[in-house]
Coordinates of C-alpha atoms in Angstrom, one line a residue:
Chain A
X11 CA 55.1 20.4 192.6
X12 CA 56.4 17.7 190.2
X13 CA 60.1 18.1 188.6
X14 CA 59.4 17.7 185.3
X15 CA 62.8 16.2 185.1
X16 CA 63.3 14.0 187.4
X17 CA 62.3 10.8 185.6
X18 CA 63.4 9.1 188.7
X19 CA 61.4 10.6 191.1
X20 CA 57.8 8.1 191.6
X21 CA 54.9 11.1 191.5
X22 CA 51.8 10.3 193.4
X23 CA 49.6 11.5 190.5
X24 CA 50.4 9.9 187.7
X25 CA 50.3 6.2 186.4
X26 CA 53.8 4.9 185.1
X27 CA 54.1 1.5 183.5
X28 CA 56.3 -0.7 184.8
X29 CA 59.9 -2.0 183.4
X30 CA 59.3 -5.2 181.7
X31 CA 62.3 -6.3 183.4
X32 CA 65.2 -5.0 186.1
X33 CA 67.2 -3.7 183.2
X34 CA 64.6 -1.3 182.1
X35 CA 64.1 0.0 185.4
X36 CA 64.7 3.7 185.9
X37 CA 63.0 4.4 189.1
X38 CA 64.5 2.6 192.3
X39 CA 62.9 -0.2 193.7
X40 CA 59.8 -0.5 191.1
X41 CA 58.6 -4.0 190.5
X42 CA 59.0 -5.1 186.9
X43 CA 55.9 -6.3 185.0
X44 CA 57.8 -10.1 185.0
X45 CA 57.8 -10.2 189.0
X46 CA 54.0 -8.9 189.5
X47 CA 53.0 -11.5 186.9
X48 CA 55.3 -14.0 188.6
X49 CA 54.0 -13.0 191.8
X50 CA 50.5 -14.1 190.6
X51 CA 51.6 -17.0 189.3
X52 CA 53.5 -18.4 192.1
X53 CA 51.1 -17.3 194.9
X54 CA 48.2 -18.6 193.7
X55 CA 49.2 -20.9 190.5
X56 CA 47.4 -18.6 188.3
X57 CA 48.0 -19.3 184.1
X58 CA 50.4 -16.1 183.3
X59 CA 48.6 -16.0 179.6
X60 CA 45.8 -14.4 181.0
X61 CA 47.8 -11.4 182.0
X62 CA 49.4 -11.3 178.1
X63 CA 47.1 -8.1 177.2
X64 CA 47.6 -6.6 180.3
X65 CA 50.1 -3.4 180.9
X66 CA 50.9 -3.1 184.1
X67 CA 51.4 0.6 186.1
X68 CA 52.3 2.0 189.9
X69 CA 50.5 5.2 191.0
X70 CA 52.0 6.2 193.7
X71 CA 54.7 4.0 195.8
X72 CA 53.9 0.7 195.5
X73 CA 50.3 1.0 194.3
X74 CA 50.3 -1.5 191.1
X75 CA 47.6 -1.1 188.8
X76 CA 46.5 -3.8 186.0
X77 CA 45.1 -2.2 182.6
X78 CA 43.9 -4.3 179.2
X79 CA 44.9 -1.7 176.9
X80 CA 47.5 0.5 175.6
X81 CA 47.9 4.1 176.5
X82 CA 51.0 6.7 177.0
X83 CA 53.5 6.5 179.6
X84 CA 53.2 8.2 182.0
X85 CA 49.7 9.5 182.4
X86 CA 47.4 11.7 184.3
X87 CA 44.7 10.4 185.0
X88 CA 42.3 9.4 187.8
X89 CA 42.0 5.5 187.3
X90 CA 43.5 3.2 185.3
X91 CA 41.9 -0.8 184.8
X92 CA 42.4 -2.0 188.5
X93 CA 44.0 -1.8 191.9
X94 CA 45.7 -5.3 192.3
X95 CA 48.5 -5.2 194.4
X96 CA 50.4 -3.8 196.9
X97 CA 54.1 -3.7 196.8
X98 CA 57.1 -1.9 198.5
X99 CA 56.4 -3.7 201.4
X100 CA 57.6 -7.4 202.6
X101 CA 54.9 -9.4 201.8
X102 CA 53.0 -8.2 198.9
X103 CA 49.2 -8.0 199.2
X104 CA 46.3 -8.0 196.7
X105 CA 43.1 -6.5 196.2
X106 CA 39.7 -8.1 196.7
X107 CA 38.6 -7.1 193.3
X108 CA 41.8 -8.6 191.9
X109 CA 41.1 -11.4 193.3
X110 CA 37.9 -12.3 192.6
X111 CA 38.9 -11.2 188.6
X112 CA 42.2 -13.4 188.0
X113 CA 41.7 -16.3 191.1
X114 CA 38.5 -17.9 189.4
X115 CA 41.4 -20.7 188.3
X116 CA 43.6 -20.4 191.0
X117 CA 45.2 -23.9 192.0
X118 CA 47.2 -22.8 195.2
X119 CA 46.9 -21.2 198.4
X120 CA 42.7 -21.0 197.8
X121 CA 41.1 -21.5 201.4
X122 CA 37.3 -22.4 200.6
X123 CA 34.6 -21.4 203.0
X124 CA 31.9 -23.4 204.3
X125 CA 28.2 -21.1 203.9
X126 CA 28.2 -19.6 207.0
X127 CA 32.5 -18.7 207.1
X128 CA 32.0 -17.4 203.9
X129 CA 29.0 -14.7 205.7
X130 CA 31.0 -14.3 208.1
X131 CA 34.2 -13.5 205.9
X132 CA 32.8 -10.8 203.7
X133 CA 30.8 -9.2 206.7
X134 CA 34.6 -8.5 207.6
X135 CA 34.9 -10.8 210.5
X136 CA 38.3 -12.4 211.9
X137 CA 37.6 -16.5 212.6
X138 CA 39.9 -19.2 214.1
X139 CA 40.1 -21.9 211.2
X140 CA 42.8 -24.2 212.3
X141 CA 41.9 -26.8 209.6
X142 CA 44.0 -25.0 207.4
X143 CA 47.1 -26.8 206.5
X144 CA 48.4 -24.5 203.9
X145 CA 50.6 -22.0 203.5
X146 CA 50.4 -18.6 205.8
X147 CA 49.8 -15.4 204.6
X148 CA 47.5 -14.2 202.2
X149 CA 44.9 -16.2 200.4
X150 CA 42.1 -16.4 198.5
X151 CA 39.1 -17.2 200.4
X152 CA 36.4 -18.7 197.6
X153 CA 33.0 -20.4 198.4
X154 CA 30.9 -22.4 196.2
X155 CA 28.3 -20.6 194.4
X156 CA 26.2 -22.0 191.6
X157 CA 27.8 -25.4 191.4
X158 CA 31.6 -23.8 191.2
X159 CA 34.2 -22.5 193.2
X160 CA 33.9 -18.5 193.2
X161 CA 36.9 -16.4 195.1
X162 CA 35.3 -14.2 198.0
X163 CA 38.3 -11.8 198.6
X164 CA 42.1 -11.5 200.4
X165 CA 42.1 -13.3 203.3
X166 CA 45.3 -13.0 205.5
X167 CA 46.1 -16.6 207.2
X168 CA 48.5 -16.0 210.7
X169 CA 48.6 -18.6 214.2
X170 CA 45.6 -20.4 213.0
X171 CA 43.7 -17.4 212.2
X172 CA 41.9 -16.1 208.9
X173 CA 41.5 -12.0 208.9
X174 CA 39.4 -11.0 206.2
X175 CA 40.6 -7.7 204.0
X176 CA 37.5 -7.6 202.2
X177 CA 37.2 -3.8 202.2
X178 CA 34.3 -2.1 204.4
X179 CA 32.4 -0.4 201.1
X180 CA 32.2 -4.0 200.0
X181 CA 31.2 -5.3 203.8
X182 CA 28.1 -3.0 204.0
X183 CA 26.6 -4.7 200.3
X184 CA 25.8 -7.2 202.1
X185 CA 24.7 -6.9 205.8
X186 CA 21.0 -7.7 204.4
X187 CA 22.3 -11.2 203.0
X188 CA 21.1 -13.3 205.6
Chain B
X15 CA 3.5 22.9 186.0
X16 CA 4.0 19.6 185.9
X17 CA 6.2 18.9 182.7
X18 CA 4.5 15.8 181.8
X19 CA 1.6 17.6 181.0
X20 CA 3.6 19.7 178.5
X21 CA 4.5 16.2 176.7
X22 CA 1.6 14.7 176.9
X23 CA 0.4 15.5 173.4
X24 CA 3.5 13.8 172.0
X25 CA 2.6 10.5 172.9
X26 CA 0.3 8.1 171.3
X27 CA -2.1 7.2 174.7
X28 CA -1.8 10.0 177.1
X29 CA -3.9 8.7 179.4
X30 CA -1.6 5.5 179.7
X31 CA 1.8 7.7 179.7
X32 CA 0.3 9.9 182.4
X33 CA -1.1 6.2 184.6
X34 CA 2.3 5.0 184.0
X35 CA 4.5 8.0 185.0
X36 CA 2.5 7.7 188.6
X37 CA 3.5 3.9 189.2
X38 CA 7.1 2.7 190.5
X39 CA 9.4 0.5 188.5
X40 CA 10.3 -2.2 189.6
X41 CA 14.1 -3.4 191.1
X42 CA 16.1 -4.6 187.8
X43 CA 19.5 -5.7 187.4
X44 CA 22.4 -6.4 184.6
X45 CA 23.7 -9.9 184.7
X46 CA 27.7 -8.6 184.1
X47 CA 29.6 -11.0 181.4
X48 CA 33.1 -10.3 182.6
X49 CA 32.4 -12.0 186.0
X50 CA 29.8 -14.7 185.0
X51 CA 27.4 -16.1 182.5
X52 CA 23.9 -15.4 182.7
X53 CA 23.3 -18.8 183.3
X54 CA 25.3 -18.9 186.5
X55 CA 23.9 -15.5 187.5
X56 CA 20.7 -17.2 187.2
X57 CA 21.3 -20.1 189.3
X58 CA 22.4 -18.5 191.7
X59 CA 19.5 -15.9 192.3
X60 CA 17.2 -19.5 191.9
X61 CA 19.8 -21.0 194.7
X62 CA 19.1 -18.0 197.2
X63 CA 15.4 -18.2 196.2
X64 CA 15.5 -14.5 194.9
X65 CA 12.5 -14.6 192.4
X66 CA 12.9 -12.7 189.3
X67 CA 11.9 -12.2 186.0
X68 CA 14.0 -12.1 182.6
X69 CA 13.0 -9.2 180.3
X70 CA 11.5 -10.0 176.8
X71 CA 14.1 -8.1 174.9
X72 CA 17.3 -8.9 176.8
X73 CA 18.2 -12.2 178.5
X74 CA 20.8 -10.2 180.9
X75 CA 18.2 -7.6 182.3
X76 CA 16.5 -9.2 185.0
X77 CA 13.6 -8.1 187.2
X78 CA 13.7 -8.6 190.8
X79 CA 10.3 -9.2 191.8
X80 CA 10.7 -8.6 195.8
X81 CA 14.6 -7.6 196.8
X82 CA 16.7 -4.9 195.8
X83 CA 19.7 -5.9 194.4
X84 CA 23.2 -5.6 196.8
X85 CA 21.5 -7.9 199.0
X86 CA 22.8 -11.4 197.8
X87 CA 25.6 -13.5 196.8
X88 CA 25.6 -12.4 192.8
X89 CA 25.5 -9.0 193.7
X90 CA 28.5 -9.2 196.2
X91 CA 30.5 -11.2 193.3
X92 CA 30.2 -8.2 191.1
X93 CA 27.9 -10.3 188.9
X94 CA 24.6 -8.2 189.0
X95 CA 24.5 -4.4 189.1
X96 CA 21.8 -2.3 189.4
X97 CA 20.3 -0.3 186.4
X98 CA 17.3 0.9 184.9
X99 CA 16.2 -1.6 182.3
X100 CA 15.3 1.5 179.8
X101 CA 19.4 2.7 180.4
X102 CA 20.2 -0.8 178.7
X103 CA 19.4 1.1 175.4
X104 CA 22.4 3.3 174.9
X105 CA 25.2 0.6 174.9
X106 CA 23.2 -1.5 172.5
X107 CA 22.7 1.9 170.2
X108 CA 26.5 2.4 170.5
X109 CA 27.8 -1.7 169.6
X110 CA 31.3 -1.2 171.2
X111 CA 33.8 -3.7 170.0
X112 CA 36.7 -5.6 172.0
X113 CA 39.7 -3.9 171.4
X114 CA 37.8 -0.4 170.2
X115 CA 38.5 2.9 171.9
X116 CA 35.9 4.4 173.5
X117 CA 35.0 7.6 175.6
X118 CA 31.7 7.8 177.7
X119 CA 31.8 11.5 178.4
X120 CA 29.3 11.7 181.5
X121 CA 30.4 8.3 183.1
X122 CA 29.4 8.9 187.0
X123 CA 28.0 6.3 188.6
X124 CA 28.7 4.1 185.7
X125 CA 26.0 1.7 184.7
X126 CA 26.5 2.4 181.2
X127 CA 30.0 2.5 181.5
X128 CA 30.5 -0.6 183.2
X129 CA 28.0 -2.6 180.6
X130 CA 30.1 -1.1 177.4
X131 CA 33.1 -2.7 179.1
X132 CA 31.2 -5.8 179.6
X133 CA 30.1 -5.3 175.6
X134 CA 34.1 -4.9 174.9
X135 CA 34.7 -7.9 176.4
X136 CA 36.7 -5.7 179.0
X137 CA 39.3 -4.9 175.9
X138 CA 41.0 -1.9 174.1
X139 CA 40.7 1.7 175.6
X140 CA 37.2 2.6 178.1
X141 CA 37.6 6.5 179.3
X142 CA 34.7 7.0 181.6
X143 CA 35.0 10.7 181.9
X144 CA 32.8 13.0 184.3
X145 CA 33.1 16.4 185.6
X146 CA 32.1 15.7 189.1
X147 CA 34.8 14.3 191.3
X148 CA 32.7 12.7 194.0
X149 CA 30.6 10.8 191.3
X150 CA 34.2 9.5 190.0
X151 CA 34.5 7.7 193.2
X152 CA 31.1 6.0 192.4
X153 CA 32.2 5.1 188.9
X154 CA 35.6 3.8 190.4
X155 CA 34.0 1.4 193.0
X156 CA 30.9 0.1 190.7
X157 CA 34.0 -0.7 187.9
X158 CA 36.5 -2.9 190.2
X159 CA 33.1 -4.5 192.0
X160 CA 31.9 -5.5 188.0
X161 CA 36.0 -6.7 187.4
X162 CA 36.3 -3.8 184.5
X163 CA 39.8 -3.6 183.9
X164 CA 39.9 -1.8 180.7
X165 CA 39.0 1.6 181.9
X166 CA 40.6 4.8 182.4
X167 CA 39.1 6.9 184.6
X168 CA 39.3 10.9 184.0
X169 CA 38.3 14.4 185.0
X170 CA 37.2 17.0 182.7
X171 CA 34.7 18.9 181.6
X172 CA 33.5 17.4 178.7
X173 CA 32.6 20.6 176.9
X174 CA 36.3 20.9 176.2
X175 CA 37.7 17.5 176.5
X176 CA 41.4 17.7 176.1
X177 CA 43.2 14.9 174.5
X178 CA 46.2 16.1 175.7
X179 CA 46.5 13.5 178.4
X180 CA 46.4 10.6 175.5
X181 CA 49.2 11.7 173.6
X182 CA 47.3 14.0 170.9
X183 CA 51.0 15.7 170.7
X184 CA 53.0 12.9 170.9
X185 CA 51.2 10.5 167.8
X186 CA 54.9 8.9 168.1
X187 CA 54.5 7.3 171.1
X188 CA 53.3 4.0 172.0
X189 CA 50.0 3.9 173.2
X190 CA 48.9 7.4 171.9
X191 CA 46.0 8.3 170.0
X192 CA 43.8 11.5 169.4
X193 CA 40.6 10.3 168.3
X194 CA 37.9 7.9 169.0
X195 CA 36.2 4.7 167.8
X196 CA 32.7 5.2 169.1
X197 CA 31.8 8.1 171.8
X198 CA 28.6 7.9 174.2
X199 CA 27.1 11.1 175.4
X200 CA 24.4 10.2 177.8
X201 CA 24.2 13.7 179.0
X202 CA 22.9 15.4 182.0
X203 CA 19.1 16.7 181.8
X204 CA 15.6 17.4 183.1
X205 CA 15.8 13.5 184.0
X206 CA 11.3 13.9 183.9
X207 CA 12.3 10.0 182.3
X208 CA 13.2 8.5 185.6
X209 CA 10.1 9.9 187.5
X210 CA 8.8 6.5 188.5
X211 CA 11.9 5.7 190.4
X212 CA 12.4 9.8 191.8
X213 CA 9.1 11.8 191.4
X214 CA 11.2 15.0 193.1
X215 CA 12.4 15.8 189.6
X216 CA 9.3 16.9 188.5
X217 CA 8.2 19.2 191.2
X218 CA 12.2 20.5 190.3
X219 CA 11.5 21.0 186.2
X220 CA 12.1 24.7 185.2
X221 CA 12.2 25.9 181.7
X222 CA 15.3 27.8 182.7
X223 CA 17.0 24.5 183.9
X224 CA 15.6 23.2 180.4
X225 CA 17.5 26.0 178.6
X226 CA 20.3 26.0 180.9
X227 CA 21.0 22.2 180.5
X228 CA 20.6 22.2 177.2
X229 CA 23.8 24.4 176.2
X230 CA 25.8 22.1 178.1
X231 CA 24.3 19.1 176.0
X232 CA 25.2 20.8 172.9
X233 CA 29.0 21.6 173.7
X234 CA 29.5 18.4 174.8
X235 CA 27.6 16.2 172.3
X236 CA 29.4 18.9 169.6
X237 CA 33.0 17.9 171.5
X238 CA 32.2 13.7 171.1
X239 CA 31.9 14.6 167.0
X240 CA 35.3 16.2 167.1
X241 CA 37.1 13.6 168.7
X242 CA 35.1 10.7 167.1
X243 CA 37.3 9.5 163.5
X244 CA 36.0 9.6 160.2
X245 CA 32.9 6.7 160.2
X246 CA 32.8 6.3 163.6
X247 CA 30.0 6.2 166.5
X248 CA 28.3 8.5 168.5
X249 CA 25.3 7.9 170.7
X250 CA 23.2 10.7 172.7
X251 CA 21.3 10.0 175.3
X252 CA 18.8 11.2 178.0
X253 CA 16.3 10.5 180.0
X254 CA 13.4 13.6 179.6
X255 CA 11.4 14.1 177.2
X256 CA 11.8 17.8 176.5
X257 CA 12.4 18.6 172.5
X258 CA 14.7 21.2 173.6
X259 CA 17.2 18.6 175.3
X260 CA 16.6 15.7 172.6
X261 CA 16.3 16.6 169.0
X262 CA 16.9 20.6 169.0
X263 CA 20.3 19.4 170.3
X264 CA 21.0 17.1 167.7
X265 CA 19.5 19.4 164.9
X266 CA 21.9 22.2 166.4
X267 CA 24.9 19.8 166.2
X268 CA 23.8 18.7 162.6
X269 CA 24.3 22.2 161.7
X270 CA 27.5 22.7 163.0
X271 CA 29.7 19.1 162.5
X272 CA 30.2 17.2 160.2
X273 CA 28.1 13.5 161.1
X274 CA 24.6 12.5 160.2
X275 CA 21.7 11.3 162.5
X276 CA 21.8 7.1 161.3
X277 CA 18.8 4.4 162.4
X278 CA 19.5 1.9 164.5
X279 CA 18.8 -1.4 165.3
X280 CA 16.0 -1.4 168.8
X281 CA 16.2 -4.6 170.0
X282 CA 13.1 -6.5 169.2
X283 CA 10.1 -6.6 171.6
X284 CA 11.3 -3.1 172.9
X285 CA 8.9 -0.3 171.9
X286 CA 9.9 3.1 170.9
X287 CA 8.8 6.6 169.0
X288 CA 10.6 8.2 166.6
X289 CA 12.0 11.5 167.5
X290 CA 10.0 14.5 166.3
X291 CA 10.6 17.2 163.2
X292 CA 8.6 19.6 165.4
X293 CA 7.9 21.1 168.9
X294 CA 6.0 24.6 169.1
X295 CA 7.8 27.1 167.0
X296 CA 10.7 25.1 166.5
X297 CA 11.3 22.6 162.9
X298 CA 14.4 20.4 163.1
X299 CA 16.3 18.4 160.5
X300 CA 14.0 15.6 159.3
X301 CA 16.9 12.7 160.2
X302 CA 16.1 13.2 163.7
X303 CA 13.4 10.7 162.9
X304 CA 15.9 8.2 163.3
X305 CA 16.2 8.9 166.9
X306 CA 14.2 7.0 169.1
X307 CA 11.9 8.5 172.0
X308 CA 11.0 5.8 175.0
X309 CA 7.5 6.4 176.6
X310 CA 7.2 4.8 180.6
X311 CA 3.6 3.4 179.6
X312 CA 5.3 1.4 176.1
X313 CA 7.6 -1.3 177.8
X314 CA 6.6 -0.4 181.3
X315 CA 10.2 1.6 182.2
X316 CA 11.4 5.0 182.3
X317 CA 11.2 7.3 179.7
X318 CA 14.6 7.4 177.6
X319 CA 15.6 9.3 174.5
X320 CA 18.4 7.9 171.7
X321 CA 19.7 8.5 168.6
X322 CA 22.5 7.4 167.1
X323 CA 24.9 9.7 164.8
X324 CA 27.7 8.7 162.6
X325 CA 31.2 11.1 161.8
X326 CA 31.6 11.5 158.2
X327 CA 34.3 10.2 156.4

């Protein structure tokens, strides 16, 4: 059951916004909204204005969800804007439908897919693409569609290797697409 | 019986409402503005060579004249969803506004939801409500596929919507409020309207269900006026034709709250009814004109009911 007074406890059921910065933070080891916007910025050279509306919560540890409103803090409630990111962990990770939302304008760390990796990708497949000369870790894998760049999903980049993340709900859309 | 006998006399042609409720609809899709234009959305579908065919009345409703959707590159992107082109009409009837808030009180599997956020240029407060927990997960996974980041998703009966959870005792607190700009009620029903696309429900139709369903349509379209403000919005929906469900519900809400049954704007090319002052023994209000019945053999879609009601000040 939740302690209604321990502010410092991080309950799995409801949303809390985060601290804008560390010295708001009440709850140990909570990103602040200025390091998951930073975090966006620096992994994938995002703009940080077009987070400015944006309030930013954790459901559950590390769980970071990204709203374009204003409501209460905390709440109860069963969703709130979007899953996209996961922290608490050493390398952060973000969500496929973050990343096809905010990396439209990405400048950094954006691996782009030739027609058939891109199939292969987002049927959830693992390919050897030692071309890459970027960085490691996770990336946005994009593919052209209708004359512009268009992110895919969260690819994770390791020993020449790109693993797609793209979740399996999202893999069986399209197993008709060829 | 079959229940479109029993609403057959309503409409203009019966013989063409009857012809039309036997044929299938065709495969149509929402181009979704927070992901892409519906240029792009276009080009693309002409890039894969998936043939379609824009709607008279809205550029963003397409029809798909072979596929189904979720089998292409736009739909993987989140930038087409499925949805009956006659379940278009709601949204339109209810004209959210960036920054507004706004509750959708029967939100599962969130077609309508997902176009109001698209409408609010994903932007203020979206609470896609429904009472069914394991349609929430449909609504959850249709808004992050569209990129919908402005809505909250709850649980509650909307009969008795509690906005407890929004700060309706804390009016000091940032982020709080207690009432609503606009409120959509697109309620469950008979559903005879979407018997091209799922002929079971009519061999299903019971008068009881009809008298059953139509309590719940009342508390909860009687809840949306209590938690709308002064002036604003709400729209009711459904998709059967039953009087009971459609305008006995409004005239029983009329009678009770304090709003008014207001005309609104169908877009053009799009062919409606008005609703009806009388059904067997029955005489409602004479606003519920205002309302606006959709007949499968008119556009060549479902059959929809809507009206549009505004709070008084």
């Amino acid at each position: 059951m939740r302690d209604e007074t321990a502010e410092d406890e991080n309950w799995g059921q409801q949303f809390d916004r985060l601290p804008a910065t560390p010295d708001e933070r009440v709850v140990e080891a909570r990103p602040t909204r200025t390091e998951v916007v930073e975090w966006w910025v620096e992994r994938f050279g995002i703009d940080p204005k077009m987070f400015d509306g944006y309030t930013f919560w954790e459901k559950g540890a590390g769980k970071i969800w990204a709203f374009n409103g204003e409501v209460v803090d905390p709440i109860e409630v069963q969703g709130l804007g979007m899953r996209i990111l996961r922290t608490r962990q050493r390398h952060w990770k973000p969500s496929t439908n973050a990343v096809q939302r905010f990396c439209r304008d990405a400048t950094k760390n954006v691996i782009e897919l030739s027609p058939g990796e891109a199939t292969a990708f987002v049927a959830g497949h693992d390919q050897q693409l030692d071309w890459w000369e970027g960085d490691w870790g996770y990336l946005t894998a994009a593919h052209e569609l209708a004359g512009e760049r268009e992110p895919l999903g969260v690819g994770l980049y390791l020993h020449g290797e790109l693993r797609s993340t793209v979740p399996k709900g999202r893999q069986e859309e399209l197993v008709k697409l060829d | 019986m079959n229940p479109l006998e029993r609403y057959a006399p309503l409409v203009d042609d019966e013989a063409a409402f009857l012809e039309a409720c036997e044929r299938s609809l065709p495969s149509v899709v929402r181009v979704n503005t927070i992901k892409t234009t519906v240029e792009r959305a276009r080009e693309a579908l002409d890039d894969e060579g998936v043939a379609y065919e824009p709607t008279d009345w809205h550029p963003g409703i397409l029809k798909l004249e072979n596929s189904s959707p979720g089998t292409n590159w736009p739909y993987f992107h989140g930038w087409l969803h499925g949805q009956e082109e006659v379940s278009a009409l709601p949204a339109i009837a209810l004209d959210p506004q960036p920054g507004e808030r706004i509750w959708d009180t029967c939100a599962a599997p969130g077609s309508k939801t997902t176009q109001i956020a698209a409408m609010m240029d994903d932007e203020g407060v979206l609470i896609g409500n429904d009472n069914n927990l394991g349609r929430l997960s449909a609504l959850r996974h249709n808004a992050e596929r569209l990129g919908v980041t402005n809505l909250v998703v709850s649980n509650q009966d909307a009969r008795n919507f509690s906005m407890k959870p929004f700060g309706e005792r804390t009016p000091d607190k940032s982020g709080s409020f207690e009432q609503f700009d606009r409120v959509l009620v697109d309620a469950p029903c008979s559903c005879e309207g979407t018997c091209r696309k799922n002929p079971d429900v009519l061999d299903e139709w019971t008068m009881n269900h009809v008298a059953s369903v139509a309590g719940i349509q009342k508390g909860i379209l009687r809840r949306a006026v209590q938690v709308t403000k002064p002036g604003g919005t709400v729209v009711y929906s459904t998709c059967t034709f039953a009087p009971e469900e459609n305008e006995a519900v409004l005239d029983f809400v009329l009678e009770r709250e304090d709003c008014e049954i207001v005309a609104w704007d169908v877009p053009d090319g799009f062919e409606t009814a008005p609703g009806i002052t009388e059904w067997e023994d029955d005489e409602y209000d004479s606003s519920v004109t205002n309302a606006r019945r959709v007949y499968p053999h008119q556009n060549d879609t479902g059959g929809f009911f809507t009206a549009k009601l505004e709070v008084n000040a």
